[in-house]
Short mmCIF file of C-alpha atoms in Angstrom, two decimals:
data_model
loop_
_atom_site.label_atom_id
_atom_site.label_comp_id
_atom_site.label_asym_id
_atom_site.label_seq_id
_atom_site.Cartn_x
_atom_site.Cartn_y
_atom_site.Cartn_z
CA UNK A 1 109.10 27.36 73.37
CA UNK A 2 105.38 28.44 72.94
CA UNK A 3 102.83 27.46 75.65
CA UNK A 4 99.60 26.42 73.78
CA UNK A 5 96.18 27.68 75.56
CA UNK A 6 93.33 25.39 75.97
CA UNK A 7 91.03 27.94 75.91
CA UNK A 8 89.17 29.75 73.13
CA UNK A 9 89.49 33.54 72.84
CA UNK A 10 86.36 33.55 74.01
CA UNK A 11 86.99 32.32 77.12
CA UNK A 12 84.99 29.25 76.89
CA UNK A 13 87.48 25.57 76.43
CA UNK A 14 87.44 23.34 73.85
CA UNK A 15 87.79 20.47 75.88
CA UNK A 16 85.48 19.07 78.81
CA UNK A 17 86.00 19.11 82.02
CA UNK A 18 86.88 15.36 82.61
CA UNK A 19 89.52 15.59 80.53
CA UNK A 20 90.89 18.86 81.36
CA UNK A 21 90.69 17.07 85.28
CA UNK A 22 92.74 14.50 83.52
CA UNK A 23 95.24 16.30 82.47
CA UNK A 24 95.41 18.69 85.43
CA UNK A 25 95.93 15.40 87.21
CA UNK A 26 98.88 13.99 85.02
CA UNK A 27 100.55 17.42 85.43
CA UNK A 28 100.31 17.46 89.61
CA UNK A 29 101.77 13.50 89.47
CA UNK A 30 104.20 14.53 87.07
CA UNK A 31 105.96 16.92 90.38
CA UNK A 32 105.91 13.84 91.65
CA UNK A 33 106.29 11.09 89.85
CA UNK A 34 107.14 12.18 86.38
CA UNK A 35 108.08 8.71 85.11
CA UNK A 36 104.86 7.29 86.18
CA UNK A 37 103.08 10.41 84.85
CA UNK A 38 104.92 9.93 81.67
CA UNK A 39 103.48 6.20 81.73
CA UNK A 40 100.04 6.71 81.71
CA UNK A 41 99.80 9.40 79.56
CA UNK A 42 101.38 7.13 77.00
CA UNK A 43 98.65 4.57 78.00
CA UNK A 44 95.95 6.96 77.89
CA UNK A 45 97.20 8.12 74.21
CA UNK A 46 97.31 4.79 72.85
CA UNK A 47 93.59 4.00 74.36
CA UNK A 48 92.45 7.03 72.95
CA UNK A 49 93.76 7.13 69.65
CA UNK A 50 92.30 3.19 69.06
CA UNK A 51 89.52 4.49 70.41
CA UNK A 52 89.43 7.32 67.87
CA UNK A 53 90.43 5.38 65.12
CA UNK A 54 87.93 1.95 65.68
CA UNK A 55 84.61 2.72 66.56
CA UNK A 56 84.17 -0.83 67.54
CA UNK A 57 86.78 -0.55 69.61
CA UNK A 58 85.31 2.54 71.05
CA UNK A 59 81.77 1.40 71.79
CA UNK A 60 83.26 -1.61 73.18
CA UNK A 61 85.33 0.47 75.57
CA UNK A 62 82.32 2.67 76.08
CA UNK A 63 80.69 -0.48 77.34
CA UNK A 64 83.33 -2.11 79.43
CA UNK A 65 83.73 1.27 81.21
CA UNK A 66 80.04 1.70 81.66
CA UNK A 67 79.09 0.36 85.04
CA UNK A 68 75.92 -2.43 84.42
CA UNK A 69 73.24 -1.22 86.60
CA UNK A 70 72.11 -4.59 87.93
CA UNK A 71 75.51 -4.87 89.06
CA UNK A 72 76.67 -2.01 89.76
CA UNK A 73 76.38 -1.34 94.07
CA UNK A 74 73.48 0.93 95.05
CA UNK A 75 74.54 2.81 98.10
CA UNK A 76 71.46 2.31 99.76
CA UNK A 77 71.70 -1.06 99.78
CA UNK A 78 74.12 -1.83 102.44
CA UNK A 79 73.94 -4.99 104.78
CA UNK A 80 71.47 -4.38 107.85
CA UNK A 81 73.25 -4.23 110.88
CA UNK A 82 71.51 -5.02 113.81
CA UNK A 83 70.96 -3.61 116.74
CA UNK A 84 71.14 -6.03 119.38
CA UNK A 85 73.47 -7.64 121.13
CA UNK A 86 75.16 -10.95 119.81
CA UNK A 87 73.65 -14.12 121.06
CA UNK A 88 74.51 -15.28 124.55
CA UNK A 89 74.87 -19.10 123.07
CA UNK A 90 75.38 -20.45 119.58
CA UNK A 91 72.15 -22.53 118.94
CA UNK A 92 73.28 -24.68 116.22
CA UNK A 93 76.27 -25.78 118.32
CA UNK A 94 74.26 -26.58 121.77
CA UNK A 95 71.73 -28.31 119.25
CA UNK A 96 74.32 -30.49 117.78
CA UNK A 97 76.18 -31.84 120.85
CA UNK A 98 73.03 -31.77 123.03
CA UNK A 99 70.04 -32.41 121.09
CA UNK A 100 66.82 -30.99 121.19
CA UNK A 101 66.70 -31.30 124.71
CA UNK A 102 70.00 -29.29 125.81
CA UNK A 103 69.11 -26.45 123.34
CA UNK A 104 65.75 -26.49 125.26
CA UNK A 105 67.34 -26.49 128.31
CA UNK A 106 70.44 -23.92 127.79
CA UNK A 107 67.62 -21.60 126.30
CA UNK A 108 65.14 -21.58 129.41
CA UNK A 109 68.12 -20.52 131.59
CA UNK A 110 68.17 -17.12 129.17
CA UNK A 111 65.94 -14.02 129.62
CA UNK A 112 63.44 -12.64 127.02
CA UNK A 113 65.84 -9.91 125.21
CA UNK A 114 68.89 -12.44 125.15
CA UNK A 115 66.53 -15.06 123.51
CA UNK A 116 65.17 -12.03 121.00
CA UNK A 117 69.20 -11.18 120.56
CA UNK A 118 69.56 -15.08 119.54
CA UNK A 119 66.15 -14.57 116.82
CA UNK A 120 68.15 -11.43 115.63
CA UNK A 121 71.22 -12.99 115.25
CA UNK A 122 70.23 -15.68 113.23
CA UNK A 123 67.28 -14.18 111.29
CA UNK A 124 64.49 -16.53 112.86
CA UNK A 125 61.55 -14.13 112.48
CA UNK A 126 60.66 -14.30 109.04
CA UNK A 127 57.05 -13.65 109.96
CA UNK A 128 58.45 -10.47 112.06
CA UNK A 129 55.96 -11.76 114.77
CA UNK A 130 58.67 -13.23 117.30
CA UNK A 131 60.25 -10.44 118.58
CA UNK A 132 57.34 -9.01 119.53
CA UNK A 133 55.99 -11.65 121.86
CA UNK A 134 56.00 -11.70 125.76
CA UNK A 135 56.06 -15.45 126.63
CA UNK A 136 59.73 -16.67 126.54
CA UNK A 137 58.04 -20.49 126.33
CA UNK A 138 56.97 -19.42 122.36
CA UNK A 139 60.29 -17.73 121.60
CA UNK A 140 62.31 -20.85 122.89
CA UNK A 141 59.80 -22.75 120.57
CA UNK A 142 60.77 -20.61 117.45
CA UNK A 143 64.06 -21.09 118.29
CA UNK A 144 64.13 -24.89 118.18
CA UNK A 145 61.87 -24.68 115.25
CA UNK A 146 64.47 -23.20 113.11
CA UNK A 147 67.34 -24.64 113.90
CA UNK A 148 65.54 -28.25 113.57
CA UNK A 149 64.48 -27.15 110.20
CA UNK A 150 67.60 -25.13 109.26
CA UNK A 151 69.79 -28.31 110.64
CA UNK A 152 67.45 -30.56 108.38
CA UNK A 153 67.71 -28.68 105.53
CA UNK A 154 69.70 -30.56 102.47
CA UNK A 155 69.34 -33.46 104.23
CA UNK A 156 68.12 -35.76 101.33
CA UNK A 157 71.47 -35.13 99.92
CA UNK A 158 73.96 -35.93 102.30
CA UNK A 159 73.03 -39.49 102.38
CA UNK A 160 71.71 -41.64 104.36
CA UNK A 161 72.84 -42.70 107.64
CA UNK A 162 75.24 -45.70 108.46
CA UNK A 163 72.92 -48.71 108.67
CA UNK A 164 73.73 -51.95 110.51
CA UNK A 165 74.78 -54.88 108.99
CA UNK A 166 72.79 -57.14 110.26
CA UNK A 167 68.96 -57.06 108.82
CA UNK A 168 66.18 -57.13 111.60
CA UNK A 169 65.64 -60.58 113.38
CA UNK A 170 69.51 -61.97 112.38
CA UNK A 171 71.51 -62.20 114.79
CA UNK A 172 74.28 -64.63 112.57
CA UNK A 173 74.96 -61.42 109.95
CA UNK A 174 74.22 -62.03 106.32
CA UNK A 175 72.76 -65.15 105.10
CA UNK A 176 73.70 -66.62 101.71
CA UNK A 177 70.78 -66.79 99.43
CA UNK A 178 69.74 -70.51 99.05
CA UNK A 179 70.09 -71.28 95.46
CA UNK A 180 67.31 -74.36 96.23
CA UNK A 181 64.47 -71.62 96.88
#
């Protein structure tokens, strides 16, 4: 049995380096998995020769392998993690059960930096002026600002609230309209 080279006599290769990779890599899985090995390579032949044979099929290949750039993830865009510590209490929670009142009050037993951690948390400085003030009074204020607004938010279409019965002034319930009238 002959060995065939993939190199020209003079020295340089025929093929580029991808696909010499390639097959380097098919060789080193076939010493371990040579039926698996065996697999793809028929895969990879069959893609190929399509390929080679339909240029339609190619450039739609060519395409579907092609990562889309607004799509595709940018490694410098990775989440922001912050710096600060979590929030000592969950705003939105002591605002629900309590009211405005309870937030107030659970949030003037905190210190400056745990109220800043609580802005942090829940991205409340939009204007990037809270975290830099001094008077906890104003910071407690941006708090319940947002999560009055954020809580209101969408609120035209969840409905409106249950309504009684009984219109204003009637204490009997519904009347029947008076056909007479």
């Amino acid at each position: 049995m002959t060995e065939q080279s993939d190199t020209r006599p003079d020295g340089s290769s025929p093929l580029p380096a991808p696909v010499r990779e390639a097959g380097e890599a098919l060789i080193k899985l076939g010493a371990s998995d040579p039926e698996l090995a065996a697999t793809l390579a028929r895969v990879f032949g069959v893609v190929a020769s399509e390929a080679a044979r339909t240029p339609r099929f190619a450039r739609a290949l060519g395409k579907a392998l092609t990562p889309d750039p607004q799509t595709a993830p940018r490694p410098a865009e990775r989440p922001r993690r912050s710096r600060r510590a979590p929030g000592a209490i969950e705003p939105f929670a002591v605002f629900a059960e309590y009211g405005e009142a309870g937030l107030r009050s659970s949030l003037g037993e905190l210190d400056l930096e745990q109220l800043r951690d609580i802005i942090s948390e829940h991205g409340m400085d939009h204007d990037r002026l809270a975290m830099k003030w001094k008077d906890p009074r104003r910071v407690i204020d941006r708090i319940v600002e947002r999560v009055e607004s954020r809580t209101a938010k969408g609120a035209a279409f969840r409905g409106r609230p249950e309504q009684s019965a009984t219109p204003h002034g009637e204490a009997g319930g519904l009347k029947a309209e008076d056909p007479s009238a």
